[in-house]
mmCIF file with all atom_site columns, C-alpha atoms and ligand atoms in Angstrom:
data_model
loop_
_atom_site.group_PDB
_atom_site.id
_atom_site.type_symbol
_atom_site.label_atom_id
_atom_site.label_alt_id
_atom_site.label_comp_id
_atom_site.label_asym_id
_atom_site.label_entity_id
_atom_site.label_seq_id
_atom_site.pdbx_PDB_ins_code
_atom_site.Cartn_x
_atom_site.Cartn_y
_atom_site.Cartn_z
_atom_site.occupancy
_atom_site.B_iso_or_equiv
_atom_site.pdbx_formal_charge
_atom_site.auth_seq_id
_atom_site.auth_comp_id
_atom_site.auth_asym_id
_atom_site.auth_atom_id
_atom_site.pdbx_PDB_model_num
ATOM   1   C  CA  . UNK A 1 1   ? -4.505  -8.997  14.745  1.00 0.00 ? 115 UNK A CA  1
ATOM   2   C  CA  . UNK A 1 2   ? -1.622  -6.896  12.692  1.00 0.00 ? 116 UNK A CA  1
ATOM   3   C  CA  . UNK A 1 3   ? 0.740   -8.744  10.469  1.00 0.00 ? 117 UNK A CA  1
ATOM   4   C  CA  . UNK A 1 4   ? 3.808   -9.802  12.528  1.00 0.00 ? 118 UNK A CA  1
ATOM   5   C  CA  . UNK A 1 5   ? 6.550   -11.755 11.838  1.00 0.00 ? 119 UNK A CA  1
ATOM   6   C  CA  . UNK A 1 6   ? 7.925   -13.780 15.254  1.00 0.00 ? 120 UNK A CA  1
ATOM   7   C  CA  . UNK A 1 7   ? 12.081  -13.469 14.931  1.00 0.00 ? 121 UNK A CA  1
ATOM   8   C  CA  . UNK A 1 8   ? 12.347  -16.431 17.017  1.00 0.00 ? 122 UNK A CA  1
ATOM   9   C  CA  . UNK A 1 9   ? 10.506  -18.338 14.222  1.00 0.00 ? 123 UNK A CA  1
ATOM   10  C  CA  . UNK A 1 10  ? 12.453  -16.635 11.842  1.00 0.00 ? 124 UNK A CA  1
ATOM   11  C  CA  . UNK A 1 11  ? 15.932  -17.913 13.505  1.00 0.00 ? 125 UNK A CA  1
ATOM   12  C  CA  . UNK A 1 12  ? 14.438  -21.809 13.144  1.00 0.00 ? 126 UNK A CA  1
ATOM   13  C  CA  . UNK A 1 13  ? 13.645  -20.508 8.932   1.00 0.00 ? 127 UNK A CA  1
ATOM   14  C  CA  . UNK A 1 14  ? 12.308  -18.064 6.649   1.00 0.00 ? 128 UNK A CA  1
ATOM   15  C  CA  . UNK A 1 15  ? 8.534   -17.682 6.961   1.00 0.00 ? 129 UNK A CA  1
ATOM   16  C  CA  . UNK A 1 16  ? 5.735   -17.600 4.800   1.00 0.00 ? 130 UNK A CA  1
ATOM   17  C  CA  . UNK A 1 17  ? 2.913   -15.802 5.441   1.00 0.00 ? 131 UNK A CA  1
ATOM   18  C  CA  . UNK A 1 18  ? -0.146  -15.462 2.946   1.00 0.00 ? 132 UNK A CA  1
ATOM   19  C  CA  . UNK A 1 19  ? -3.754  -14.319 3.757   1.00 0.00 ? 133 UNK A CA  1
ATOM   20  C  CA  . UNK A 1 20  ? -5.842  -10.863 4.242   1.00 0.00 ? 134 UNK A CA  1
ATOM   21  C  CA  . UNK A 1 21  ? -5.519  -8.798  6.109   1.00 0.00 ? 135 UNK A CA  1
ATOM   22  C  CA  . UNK A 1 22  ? -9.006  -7.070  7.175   1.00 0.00 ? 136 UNK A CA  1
ATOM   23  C  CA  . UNK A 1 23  ? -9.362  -3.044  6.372   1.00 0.00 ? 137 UNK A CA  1
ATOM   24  C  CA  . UNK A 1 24  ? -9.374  -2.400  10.187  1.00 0.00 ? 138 UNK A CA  1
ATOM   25  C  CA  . UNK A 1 25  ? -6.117  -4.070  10.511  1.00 0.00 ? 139 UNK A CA  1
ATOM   26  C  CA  . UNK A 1 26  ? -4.651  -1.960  7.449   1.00 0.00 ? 140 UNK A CA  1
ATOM   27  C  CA  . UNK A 1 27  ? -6.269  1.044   9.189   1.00 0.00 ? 141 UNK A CA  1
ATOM   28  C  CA  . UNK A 1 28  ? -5.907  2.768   5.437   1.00 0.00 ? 142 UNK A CA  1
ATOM   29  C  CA  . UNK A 1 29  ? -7.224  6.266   5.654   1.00 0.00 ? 143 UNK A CA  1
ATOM   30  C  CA  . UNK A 1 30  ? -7.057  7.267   1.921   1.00 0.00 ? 144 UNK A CA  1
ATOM   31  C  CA  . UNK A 1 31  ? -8.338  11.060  3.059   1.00 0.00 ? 145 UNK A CA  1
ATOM   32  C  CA  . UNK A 1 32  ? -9.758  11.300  -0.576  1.00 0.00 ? 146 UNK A CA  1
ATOM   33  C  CA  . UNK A 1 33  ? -13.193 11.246  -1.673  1.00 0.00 ? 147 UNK A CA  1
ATOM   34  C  CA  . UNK A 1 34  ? -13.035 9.521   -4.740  1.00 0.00 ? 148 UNK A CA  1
ATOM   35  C  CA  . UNK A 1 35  ? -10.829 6.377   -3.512  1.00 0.00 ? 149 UNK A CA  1
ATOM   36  C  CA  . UNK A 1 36  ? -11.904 4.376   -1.074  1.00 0.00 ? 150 UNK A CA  1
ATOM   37  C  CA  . UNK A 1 37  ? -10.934 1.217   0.528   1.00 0.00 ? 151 UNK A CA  1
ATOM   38  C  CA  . UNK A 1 38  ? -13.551 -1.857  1.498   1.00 0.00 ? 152 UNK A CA  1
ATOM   39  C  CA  . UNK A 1 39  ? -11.479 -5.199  1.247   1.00 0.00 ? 153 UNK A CA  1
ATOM   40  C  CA  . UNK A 1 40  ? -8.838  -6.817  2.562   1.00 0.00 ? 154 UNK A CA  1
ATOM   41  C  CA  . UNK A 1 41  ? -5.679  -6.814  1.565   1.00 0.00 ? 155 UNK A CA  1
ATOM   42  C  CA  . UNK A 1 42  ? -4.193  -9.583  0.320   1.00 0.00 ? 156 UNK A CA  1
ATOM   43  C  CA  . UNK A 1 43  ? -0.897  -10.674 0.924   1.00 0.00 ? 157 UNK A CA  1
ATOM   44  C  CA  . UNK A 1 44  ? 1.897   -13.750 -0.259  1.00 0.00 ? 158 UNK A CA  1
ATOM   45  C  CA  . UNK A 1 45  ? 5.303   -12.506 1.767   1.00 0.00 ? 159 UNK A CA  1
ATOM   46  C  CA  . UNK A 1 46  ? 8.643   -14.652 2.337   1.00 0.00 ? 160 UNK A CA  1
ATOM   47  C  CA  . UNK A 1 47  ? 9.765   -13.375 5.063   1.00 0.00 ? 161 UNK A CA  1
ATOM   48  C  CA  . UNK A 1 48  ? 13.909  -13.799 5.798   1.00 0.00 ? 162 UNK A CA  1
ATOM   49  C  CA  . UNK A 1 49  ? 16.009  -12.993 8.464   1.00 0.00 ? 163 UNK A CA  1
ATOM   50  C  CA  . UNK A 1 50  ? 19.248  -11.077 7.110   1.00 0.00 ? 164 UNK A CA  1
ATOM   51  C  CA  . UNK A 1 51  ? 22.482  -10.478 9.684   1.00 0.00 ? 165 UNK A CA  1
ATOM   52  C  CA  . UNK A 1 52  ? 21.224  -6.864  10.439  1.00 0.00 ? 166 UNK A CA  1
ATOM   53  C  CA  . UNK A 1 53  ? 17.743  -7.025  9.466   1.00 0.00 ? 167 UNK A CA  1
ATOM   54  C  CA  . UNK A 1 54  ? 14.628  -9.062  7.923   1.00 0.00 ? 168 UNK A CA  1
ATOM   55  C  CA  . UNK A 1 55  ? 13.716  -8.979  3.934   1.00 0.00 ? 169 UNK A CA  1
ATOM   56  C  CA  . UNK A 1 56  ? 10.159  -9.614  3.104   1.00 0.00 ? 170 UNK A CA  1
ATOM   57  C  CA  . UNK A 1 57  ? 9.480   -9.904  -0.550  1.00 0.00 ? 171 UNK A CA  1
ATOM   58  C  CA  . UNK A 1 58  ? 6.440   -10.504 -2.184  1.00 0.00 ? 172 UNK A CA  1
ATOM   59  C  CA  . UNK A 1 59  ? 2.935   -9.697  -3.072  1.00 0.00 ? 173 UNK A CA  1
ATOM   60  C  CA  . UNK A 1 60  ? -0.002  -7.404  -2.227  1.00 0.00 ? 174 UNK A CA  1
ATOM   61  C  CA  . UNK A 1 61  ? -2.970  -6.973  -3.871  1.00 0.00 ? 175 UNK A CA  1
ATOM   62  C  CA  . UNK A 1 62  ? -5.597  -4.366  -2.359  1.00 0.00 ? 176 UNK A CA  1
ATOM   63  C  CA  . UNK A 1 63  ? -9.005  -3.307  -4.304  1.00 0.00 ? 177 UNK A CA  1
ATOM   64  C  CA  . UNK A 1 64  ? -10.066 0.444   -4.364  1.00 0.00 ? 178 UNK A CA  1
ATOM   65  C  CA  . UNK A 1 65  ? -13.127 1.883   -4.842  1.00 0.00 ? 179 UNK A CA  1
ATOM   66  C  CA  . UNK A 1 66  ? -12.983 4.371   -6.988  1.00 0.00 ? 180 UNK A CA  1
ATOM   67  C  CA  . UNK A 1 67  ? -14.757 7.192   -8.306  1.00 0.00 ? 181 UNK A CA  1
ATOM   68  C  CA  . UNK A 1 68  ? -13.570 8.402   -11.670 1.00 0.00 ? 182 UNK A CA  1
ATOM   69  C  CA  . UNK A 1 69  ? -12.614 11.975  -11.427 1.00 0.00 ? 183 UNK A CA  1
ATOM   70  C  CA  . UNK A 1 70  ? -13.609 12.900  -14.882 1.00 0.00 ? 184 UNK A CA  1
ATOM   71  C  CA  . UNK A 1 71  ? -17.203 11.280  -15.344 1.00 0.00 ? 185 UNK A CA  1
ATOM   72  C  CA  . UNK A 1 72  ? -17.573 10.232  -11.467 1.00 0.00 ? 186 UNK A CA  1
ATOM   73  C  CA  . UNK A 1 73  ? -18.434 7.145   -12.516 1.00 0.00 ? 187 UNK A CA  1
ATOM   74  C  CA  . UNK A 1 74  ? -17.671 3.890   -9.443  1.00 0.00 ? 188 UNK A CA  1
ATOM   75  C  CA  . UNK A 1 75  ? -15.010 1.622   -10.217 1.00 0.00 ? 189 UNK A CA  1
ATOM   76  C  CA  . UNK A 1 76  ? -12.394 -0.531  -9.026  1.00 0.00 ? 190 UNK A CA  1
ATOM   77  C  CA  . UNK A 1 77  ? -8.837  -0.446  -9.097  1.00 0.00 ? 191 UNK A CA  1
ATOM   78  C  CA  . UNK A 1 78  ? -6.972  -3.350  -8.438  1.00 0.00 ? 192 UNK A CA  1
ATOM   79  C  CA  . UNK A 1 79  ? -3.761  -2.378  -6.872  1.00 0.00 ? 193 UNK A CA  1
ATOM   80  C  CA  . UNK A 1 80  ? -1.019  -5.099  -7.351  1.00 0.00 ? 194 UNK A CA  1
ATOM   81  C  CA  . UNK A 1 81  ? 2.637   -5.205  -5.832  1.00 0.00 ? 195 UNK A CA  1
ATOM   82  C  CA  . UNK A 1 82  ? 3.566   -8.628  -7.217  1.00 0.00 ? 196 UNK A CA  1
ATOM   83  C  CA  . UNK A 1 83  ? 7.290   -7.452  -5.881  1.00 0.00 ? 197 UNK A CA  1
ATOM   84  C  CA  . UNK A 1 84  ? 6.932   -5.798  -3.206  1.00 0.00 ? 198 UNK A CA  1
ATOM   85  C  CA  . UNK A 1 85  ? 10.169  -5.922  -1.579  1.00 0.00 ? 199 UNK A CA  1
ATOM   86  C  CA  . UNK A 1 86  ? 10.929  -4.626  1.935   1.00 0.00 ? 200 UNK A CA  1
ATOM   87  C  CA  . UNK A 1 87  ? 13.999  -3.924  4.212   1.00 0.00 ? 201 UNK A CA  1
ATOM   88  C  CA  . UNK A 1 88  ? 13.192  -3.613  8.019   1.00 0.00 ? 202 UNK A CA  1
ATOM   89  C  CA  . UNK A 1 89  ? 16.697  -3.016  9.634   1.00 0.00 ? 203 UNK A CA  1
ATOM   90  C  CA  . UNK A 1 90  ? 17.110  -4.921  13.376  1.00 0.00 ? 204 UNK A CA  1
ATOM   91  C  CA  . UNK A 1 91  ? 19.978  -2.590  14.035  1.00 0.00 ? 205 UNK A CA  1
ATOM   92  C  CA  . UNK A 1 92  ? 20.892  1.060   13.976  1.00 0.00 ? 206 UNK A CA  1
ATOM   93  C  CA  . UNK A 1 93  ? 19.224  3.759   14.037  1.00 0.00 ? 207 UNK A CA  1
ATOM   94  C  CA  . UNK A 1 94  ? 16.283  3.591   11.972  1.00 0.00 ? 208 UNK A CA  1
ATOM   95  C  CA  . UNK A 1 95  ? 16.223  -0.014  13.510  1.00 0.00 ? 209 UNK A CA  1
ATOM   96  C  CA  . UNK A 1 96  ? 11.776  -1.679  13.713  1.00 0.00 ? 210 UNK A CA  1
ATOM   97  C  CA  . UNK A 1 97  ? 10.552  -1.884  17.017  1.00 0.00 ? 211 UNK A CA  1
ATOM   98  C  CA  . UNK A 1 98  ? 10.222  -5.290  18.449  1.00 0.00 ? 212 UNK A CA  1
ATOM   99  C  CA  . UNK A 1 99  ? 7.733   -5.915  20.735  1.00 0.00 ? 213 UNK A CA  1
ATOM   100 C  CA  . UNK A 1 100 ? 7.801   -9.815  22.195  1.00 0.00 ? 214 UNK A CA  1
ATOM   101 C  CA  . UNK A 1 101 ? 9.740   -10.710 19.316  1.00 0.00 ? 215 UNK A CA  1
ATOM   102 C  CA  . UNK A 1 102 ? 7.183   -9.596  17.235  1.00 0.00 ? 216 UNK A CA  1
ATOM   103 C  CA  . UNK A 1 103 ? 8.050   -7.030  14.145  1.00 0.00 ? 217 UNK A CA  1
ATOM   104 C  CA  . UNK A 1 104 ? 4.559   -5.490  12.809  1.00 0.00 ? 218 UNK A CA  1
ATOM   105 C  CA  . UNK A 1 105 ? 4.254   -5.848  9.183   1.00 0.00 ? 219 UNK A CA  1
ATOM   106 C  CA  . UNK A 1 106 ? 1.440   -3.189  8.556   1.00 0.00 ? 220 UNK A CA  1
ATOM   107 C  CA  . UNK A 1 107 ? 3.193   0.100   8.837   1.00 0.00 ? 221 UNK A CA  1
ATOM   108 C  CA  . UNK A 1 108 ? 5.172   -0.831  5.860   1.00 0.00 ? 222 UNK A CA  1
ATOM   109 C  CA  . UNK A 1 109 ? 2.692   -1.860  3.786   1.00 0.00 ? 223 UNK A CA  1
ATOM   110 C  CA  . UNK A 1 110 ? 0.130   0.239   4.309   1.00 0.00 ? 224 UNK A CA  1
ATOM   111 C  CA  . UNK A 1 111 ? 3.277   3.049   3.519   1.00 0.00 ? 225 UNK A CA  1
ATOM   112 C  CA  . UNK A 1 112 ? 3.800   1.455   0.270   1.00 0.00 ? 226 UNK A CA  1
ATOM   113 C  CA  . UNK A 1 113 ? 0.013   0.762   -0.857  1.00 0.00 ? 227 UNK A CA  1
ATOM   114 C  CA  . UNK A 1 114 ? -0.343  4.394   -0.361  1.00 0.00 ? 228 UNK A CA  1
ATOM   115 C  CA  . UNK A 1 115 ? 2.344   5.290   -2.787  1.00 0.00 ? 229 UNK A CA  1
ATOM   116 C  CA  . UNK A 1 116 ? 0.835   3.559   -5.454  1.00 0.00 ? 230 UNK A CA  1
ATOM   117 C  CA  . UNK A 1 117 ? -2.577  4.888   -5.243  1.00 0.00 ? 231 UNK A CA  1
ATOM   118 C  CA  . UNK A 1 118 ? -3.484  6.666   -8.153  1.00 0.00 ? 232 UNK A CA  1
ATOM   119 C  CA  . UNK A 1 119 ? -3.144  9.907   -7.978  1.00 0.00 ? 233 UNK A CA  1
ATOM   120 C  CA  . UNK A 1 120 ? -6.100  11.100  -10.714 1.00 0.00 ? 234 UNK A CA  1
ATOM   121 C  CA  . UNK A 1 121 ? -8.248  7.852   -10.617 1.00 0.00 ? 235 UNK A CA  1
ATOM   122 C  CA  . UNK A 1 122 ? -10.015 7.221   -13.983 1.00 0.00 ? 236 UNK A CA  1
ATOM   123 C  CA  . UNK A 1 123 ? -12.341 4.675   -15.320 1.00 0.00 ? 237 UNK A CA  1
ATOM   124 C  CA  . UNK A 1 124 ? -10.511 4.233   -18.417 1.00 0.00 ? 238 UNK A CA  1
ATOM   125 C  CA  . UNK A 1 125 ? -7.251  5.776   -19.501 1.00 0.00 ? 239 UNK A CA  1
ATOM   126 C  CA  . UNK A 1 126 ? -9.437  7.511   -22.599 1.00 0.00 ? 240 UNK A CA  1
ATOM   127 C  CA  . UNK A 1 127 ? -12.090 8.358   -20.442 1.00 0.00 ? 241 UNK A CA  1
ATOM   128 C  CA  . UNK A 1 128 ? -14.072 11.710  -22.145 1.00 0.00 ? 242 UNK A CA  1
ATOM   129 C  CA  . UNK A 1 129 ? -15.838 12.660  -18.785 1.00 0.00 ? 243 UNK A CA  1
ATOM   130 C  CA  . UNK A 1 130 ? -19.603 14.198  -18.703 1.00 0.00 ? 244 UNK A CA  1
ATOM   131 C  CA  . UNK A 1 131 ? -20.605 16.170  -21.669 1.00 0.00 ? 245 UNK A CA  1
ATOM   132 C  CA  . UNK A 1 132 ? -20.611 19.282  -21.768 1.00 0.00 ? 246 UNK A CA  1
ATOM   133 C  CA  . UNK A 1 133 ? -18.583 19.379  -18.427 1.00 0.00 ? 247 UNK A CA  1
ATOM   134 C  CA  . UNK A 1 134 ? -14.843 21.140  -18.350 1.00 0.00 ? 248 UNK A CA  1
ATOM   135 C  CA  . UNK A 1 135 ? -12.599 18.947  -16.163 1.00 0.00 ? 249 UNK A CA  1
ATOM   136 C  CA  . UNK A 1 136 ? -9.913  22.167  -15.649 1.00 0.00 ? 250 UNK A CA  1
ATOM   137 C  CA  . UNK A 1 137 ? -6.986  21.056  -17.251 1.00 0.00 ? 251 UNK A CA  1
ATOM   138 C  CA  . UNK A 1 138 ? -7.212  16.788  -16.085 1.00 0.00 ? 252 UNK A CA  1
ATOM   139 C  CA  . UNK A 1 139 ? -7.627  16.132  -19.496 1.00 0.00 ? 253 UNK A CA  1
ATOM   140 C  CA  . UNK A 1 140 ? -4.533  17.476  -20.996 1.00 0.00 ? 254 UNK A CA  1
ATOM   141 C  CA  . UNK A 1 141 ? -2.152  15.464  -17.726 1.00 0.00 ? 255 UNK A CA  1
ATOM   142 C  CA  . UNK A 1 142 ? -3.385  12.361  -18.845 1.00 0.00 ? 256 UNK A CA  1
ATOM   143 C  CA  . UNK A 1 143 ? -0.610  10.068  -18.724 1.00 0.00 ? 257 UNK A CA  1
ATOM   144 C  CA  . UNK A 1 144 ? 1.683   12.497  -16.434 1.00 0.00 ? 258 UNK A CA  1
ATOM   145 C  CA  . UNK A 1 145 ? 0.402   11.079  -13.482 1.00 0.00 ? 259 UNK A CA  1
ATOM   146 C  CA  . UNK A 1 146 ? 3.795   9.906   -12.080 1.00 0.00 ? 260 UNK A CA  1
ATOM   147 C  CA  . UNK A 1 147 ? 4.813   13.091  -12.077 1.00 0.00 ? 261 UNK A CA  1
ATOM   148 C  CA  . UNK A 1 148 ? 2.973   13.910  -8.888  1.00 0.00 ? 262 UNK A CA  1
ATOM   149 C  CA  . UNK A 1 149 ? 4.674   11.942  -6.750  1.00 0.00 ? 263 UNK A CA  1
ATOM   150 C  CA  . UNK A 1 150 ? 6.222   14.899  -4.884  1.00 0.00 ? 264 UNK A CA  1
ATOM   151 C  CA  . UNK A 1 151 ? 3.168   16.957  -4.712  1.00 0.00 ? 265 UNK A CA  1
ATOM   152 C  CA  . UNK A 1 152 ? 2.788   18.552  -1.159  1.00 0.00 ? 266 UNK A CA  1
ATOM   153 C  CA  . UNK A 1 153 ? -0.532  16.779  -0.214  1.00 0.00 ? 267 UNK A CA  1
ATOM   154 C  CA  . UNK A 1 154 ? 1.128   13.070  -0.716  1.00 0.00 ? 268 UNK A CA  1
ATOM   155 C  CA  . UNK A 1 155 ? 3.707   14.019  1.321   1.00 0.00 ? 269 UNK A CA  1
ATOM   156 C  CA  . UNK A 1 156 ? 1.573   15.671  4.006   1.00 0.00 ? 270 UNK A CA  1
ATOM   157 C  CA  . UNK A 1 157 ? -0.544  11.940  3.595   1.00 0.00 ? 271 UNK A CA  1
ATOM   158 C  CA  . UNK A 1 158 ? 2.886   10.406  4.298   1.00 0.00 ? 272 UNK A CA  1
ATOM   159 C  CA  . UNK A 1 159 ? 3.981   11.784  7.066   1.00 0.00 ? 273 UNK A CA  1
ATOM   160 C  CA  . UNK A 1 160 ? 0.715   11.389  8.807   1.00 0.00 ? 274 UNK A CA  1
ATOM   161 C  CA  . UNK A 1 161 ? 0.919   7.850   8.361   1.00 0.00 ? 275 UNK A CA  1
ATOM   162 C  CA  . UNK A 1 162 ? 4.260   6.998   9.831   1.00 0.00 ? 276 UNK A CA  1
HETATM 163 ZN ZN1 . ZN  B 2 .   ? -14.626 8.030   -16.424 1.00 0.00 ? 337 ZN  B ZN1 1
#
């Protein structure tokens, strides 16, 4: 079952909701080979109901499998929103959809989580690769990641998802 916060709980008080949510549920499709997602995502949200909306504020914490791009090498990533914050507007136009009182959760995360992937995932920031192997140019970005944010194929990634 998605993550879904009941409004007419939330009239009564805020709600807390903490526990995983299983990959299925996430439905995460990270489209990449060398990051790829096996557990649950954990979560620790306050949920509150505003006059025109809800707040949810909190933390997620996902693991990713990765493969280091430079010397292919498996690790993990531990991806950690300790403040994630989120505004779902009730009203308006770009108002949630509300089915039996019932405001799904998961579109917004999983939105976020995918913004923070990492965009060249390595091992270690100093990472050297394979020797004897040229990496095209990754080794000289190091560090510029952020940068990337814009890049066409995130944004293609995005729009798929919403
Ligand atoms: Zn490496």
């Amino acid at each position: 079952m998605p993550l879904a916060v009941n409004l007419r709980h939330l009239e009564a008080h805020d709600i807390n909701l903490e526990g995983s949510l299983p990959v299925d549920e996430l439905q995460i499709d990270t489209r990449d080979e060398v990051i790829q997602v096996h557990r649950p995502l954990d979560y620790d949200l306050e949920v509150q109901k505003l006059e025109d909306g809800l707040l949810v504020q909190g933390r997620l914490h996902l693991v990713l499998e990765c493969q280091c791009v430079r010397c292919l090498k498996p690790f993990q990533y531990h991806l950690d929103l300790k403040h994630w914050t989120c505004h779902l507007p009730l009203q308006g136009e770009d108002r949630v959809t509300v089915t039996s009182d019932c405001v799904d959760l998961t579109p917004y995360m999983r939105e976020d989580i995918l913004l923070e992937f990492p965009r060249h995932p390595l091992c270690n920031p100093e990472c050297r690769g394979l020797p004897g192997i040229s990496v095209g140019g990754a080794r000289s970005s190091s560090g510029s990641g952020k940068t990337e944010v814009g890049s066409p194929a995130w944004a293609e990634l995005n729009k798929l998802k919403l």
